[in-house]
Amino acid sequence: MKRCRLAAGLLGALMALAGPDHSSSGGLPAMVGKANADERGKQGPAASMPMARDPSAAVAEEYEAARRQGTREAFELFIARHGDSPLAEQARAELKRMSR
């Protein structure tokens, strides 16, 4: 009899420590259940991923940004990131012009 009360007391203490944000069934936080219910209630098309950017366009934008800055550091950073790009040759030429 004492063991049963002790076990029940321990179970009650554990439930109290778990707090009100845990449900009594499954032990998941109550907010997870609410979020899942909200998601089930939504209607409409599923969200889609935007198309990936063209890598060469991103490199060209970075080169233009380095050119606008016009500093050695900007061109060196561009070359470090995109050393195999054709625009890296232009950045190297810009660095040579700057050193004159």
XYZ file of N, CA and C in Angstrom:
300
model
N 0.825 -1.187 0.000
C 0.000 0.000 0.000
C 0.866 1.246 0.000
N 1.926 1.235 0.831
C 2.794 2.395 0.861
C 3.518 2.573 -0.458
N 3.929 1.476 -1.100
C 4.610 1.555 -2.390
C 3.704 2.159 -3.443
N 2.471 1.805 -3.447
C 1.526 2.324 -4.428
C 1.369 3.834 -4.249
N 1.251 4.310 -3.000
C 1.119 5.744 -2.750
C 2.405 6.470 -3.126
N 3.543 5.816 -2.825
C 4.820 6.423 -3.169
C 4.956 6.558 -4.684
N 4.610 5.525 -5.426
C 4.691 5.567 -6.881
C 3.737 6.623 -7.433
N 2.541 6.691 -6.871
C 1.576 7.691 -7.330
C 2.073 9.094 -7.011
N 2.692 9.258 -5.844
C 3.238 10.568 -5.483
C 4.375 10.981 -6.399
N 5.247 10.024 -6.718
C 6.348 10.317 -7.634
C 5.831 10.662 -9.031
N 4.833 9.930 -9.473
C 4.247 10.207 -10.786
C 3.615 11.599 -10.800
N 2.925 11.941 -9.736
C 2.325 13.274 -9.646
C 3.381 14.370 -9.638
N 4.473 14.130 -8.900
C 5.550 15.120 -8.860
C 6.183 15.284 -10.228
N 6.397 14.190 -10.941
C 6.970 14.271 -12.285
C 6.052 15.032 -13.228
N 4.778 14.797 -13.133
C 3.827 15.500 -13.996
C 3.805 16.990 -13.658
N 3.919 17.304 -12.381
C 3.930 18.707 -11.984
C 5.204 19.391 -12.476
N 6.329 18.680 -12.433
C 7.575 19.253 -12.918
C 7.560 19.444 -14.428
N 6.832 18.576 -15.120
C 6.762 18.683 -16.581
C 6.066 19.974 -16.968
N 5.200 20.464 -16.139
C 4.554 21.743 -16.398
C 3.343 21.626 -17.308
N 2.635 22.746 -17.480
C 1.402 22.723 -18.257
C 1.643 22.663 -19.766
N 2.894 22.813 -20.234
C 3.120 22.800 -21.668
C 3.314 21.401 -22.224
N 3.131 20.376 -21.414
C 3.207 19.004 -21.885
C 1.830 18.367 -21.732
N 1.437 17.657 -22.758
C 0.143 16.991 -22.681
C 0.287 15.711 -21.886
N -0.810 15.218 -21.374
C -0.755 13.996 -20.586
C -0.655 12.768 -21.480
N -0.954 12.905 -22.762
C -0.875 11.750 -23.656
C 0.273 11.945 -24.631
N 1.287 11.165 -24.510
C 2.391 11.204 -25.450
C 3.554 12.059 -25.007
N 3.360 13.000 -24.127
C 4.454 13.805 -23.627
C 4.948 14.869 -24.580
N 4.255 15.127 -25.679
C 4.664 16.194 -26.590
C 4.234 17.536 -26.037
N 5.008 18.566 -26.289
C 4.582 19.895 -25.857
C 3.238 20.252 -26.480
N 2.440 20.963 -25.713
C 1.099 21.315 -26.184
C 1.161 22.172 -27.439
N 2.200 22.998 -27.574
C 2.305 23.866 -28.747
C 2.506 23.063 -30.026
N 3.136 21.872 -29.922
C 3.305 21.034 -31.105
C 1.946 20.582 -31.601
N 1.108 20.153 -30.671
C -0.231 19.740 -31.054
C -1.019 20.880 -31.675
N -0.896 22.080 -31.117
C -1.600 23.235 -31.659
C -1.086 23.563 -33.050
N 0.224 23.520 -33.241
C 0.796 23.824 -34.554
C 0.327 22.812 -35.584
N 0.299 21.542 -35.187
C -0.172 20.521 -36.120
C -1.638 20.730 -36.458
N -2.438 21.124 -35.488
C -3.857 21.382 -35.741
C -4.016 22.578 -36.666
N -3.199 23.618 -36.461
C -3.259 24.785 -37.335
C -2.900 24.416 -38.761
N -1.888 23.573 -38.932
C -1.461 23.165 -40.264
C -2.540 22.349 -40.957
N -3.223 21.502 -40.207
C -4.280 20.693 -40.816
C -5.440 21.555 -41.258
N -5.660 22.670 -40.574
C -6.790 23.522 -40.899
C -6.547 24.439 -42.078
N -5.323 24.580 -42.524
C -5.020 25.484 -43.637
C -5.464 24.865 -44.955
N -5.944 25.694 -45.803
C -6.326 25.273 -47.144
C -5.504 26.060 -48.148
N -5.361 25.555 -49.336
C -4.653 26.277 -50.380
C -3.437 25.506 -50.849
N -2.750 26.093 -51.822
C -1.615 25.379 -52.397
C -0.445 25.308 -51.424
N 0.340 24.271 -51.583
C 1.524 24.109 -50.750
C 2.560 25.148 -51.149
N 3.346 25.582 -50.181
C 4.396 26.553 -50.460
C 5.450 25.911 -51.355
N 5.972 26.685 -52.286
C 6.984 26.143 -53.181
C 8.292 26.894 -52.990
N 9.376 26.253 -53.342
C 10.698 26.841 -53.224
C 10.934 27.772 -54.411
N 11.554 28.915 -54.182
C 11.888 29.780 -55.314
C 12.972 29.120 -56.162
N 13.025 29.496 -57.408
C 14.031 28.922 -58.298
C 15.419 29.389 -57.869
N 16.385 28.527 -58.049
C 17.763 28.860 -57.686
C 18.308 29.925 -58.638
N 19.160 30.791 -58.094
C 19.762 31.839 -58.921
C 20.826 31.241 -59.822
N 21.036 31.893 -60.930
C 22.106 31.507 -61.837
C 23.439 31.843 -61.169
N 24.300 30.861 -60.952
C 25.563 31.136 -60.263
C 26.414 32.192 -60.974
N 26.418 32.191 -62.299
C 27.247 33.174 -63.005
C 26.718 34.590 -62.803
N 25.415 34.736 -62.648
C 24.851 36.061 -62.379
C 25.262 36.534 -60.988
N 25.291 35.629 -60.033
C 25.702 35.993 -58.674
C 27.173 36.404 -58.659
N 28.021 35.698 -59.418
C 29.441 36.038 -59.487
C 29.614 37.410 -60.141
N 28.851 37.659 -61.207
C 28.935 38.954 -61.884
C 28.519 40.089 -60.955
N 27.492 39.854 -60.150
C 27.059 40.870 -59.182
C 28.154 41.136 -58.151
N 28.822 40.074 -57.715
C 29.911 40.261 -56.748
C 31.063 41.039 -57.371
N 31.355 40.763 -58.646
C 32.430 41.503 -59.310
C 32.064 42.983 -59.410
N 30.830 43.265 -59.780
C 30.391 44.666 -59.893
C 30.473 45.367 -58.538
N 30.132 44.658 -57.484
C 30.214 45.246 -56.148
C 31.670 45.560 -55.804
N 32.582 44.658 -56.142
C 34.005 44.894 -55.884
C 34.498 46.079 -56.718
N 34.038 46.152 -57.960
C 34.449 47.250 -58.832
C 33.936 48.586 -58.306
N 32.696 48.600 -57.809
C 32.143 49.838 -57.244
C 32.925 50.280 -56.007
N 33.327 49.302 -55.188
C 34.124 49.644 -54.005
C 35.494 50.167 -54.422
N 36.069 49.524 -55.426
C 37.327 49.983 -55.974
C 38.523 49.856 -55.049
N 38.461 48.948 -54.088
C 39.586 48.775 -53.162
C 40.321 47.475 -53.462
N 41.595 47.452 -53.054
C 42.382 46.229 -53.213
C 41.720 45.064 -52.481
N 41.238 45.358 -51.278
C 40.627 44.314 -50.458
C 39.417 43.699 -51.152
N 38.610 44.525 -51.794
C 37.406 44.023 -52.463
C 37.783 43.108 -53.623
N 38.779 43.518 -54.432
C 39.198 42.680 -55.557
C 39.892 41.412 -55.077
N 40.689 41.511 -54.027
C 41.353 40.320 -53.491
C 40.347 39.321 -52.940
N 39.335 39.827 -52.285
C 38.284 38.946 -51.770
C 37.543 38.268 -52.922
N 37.243 39.030 -53.975
C 36.569 38.442 -55.133
C 37.422 37.333 -55.736
N 38.722 37.590 -55.889
C 39.620 36.587 -56.471
C 39.700 35.354 -55.572
N 39.732 35.570 -54.263
C 39.786 34.436 -53.333
C 38.534 33.575 -53.432
N 37.402 34.207 -53.628
C 36.141 33.456 -53.710
C 35.916 32.832 -55.081
N 36.346 33.526 -56.135
C 35.997 33.098 -57.498
C 37.237 33.091 -58.388
N 38.317 32.506 -57.921
C 39.578 32.506 -58.642
C 39.533 31.863 -60.007
N 38.602 30.935 -60.229
C 38.530 30.262 -61.525
C 37.537 30.925 -62.480
N 36.916 31.994 -62.065
C 35.955 32.709 -62.912
C 36.703 33.570 -63.925
N 36.135 33.739 -65.126
C 36.742 34.669 -66.092
C 36.820 36.093 -65.543
N 35.911 36.453 -64.678
C 35.943 37.789 -64.093
C 37.107 37.963 -63.122
N 37.665 36.861 -62.649
C 38.822 36.951 -61.756
C 40.011 37.542 -62.507
N 40.116 37.254 -63.804
C 41.191 37.847 -64.607
C 41.028 39.361 -64.668
N 39.806 39.813 -64.829
C 39.564 41.255 -64.837
C 39.908 41.868 -63.479
N 39.578 41.151 -62.408
C 39.904 41.647 -61.065
C 41.414 41.721 -60.879
N 42.139 40.731 -61.398
C 43.607 40.762 -61.312
C 44.168 41.942 -62.100
N 43.570 42.213 -63.261
C 44.009 43.359 -64.059
C 43.759 44.665 -63.305
N 42.629 44.746 -62.616
C 42.333 45.927 -61.816
C 43.369 46.104 -60.701
N 43.761 45.013 -60.085
C 44.777 45.075 -59.027
C 46.115 45.559 -59.592
N 46.457 45.097 -60.793
C 47.710 45.553 -61.407
C 47.656 47.048 -61.690
N 46.505 47.529 -62.159
C 46.364 48.964 -62.421
C 46.491 49.782 -61.127
N 45.974 49.216 -60.053
C 46.025 49.928 -58.773
C 47.451 50.017 -58.234
N 48.285 49.028 -58.547
C 49.631 49.010 -57.988
C 50.578 49.952 -58.742
N 50.153 50.473 -59.862
C 51.007 51.389 -60.634
C 51.077 52.729 -59.996
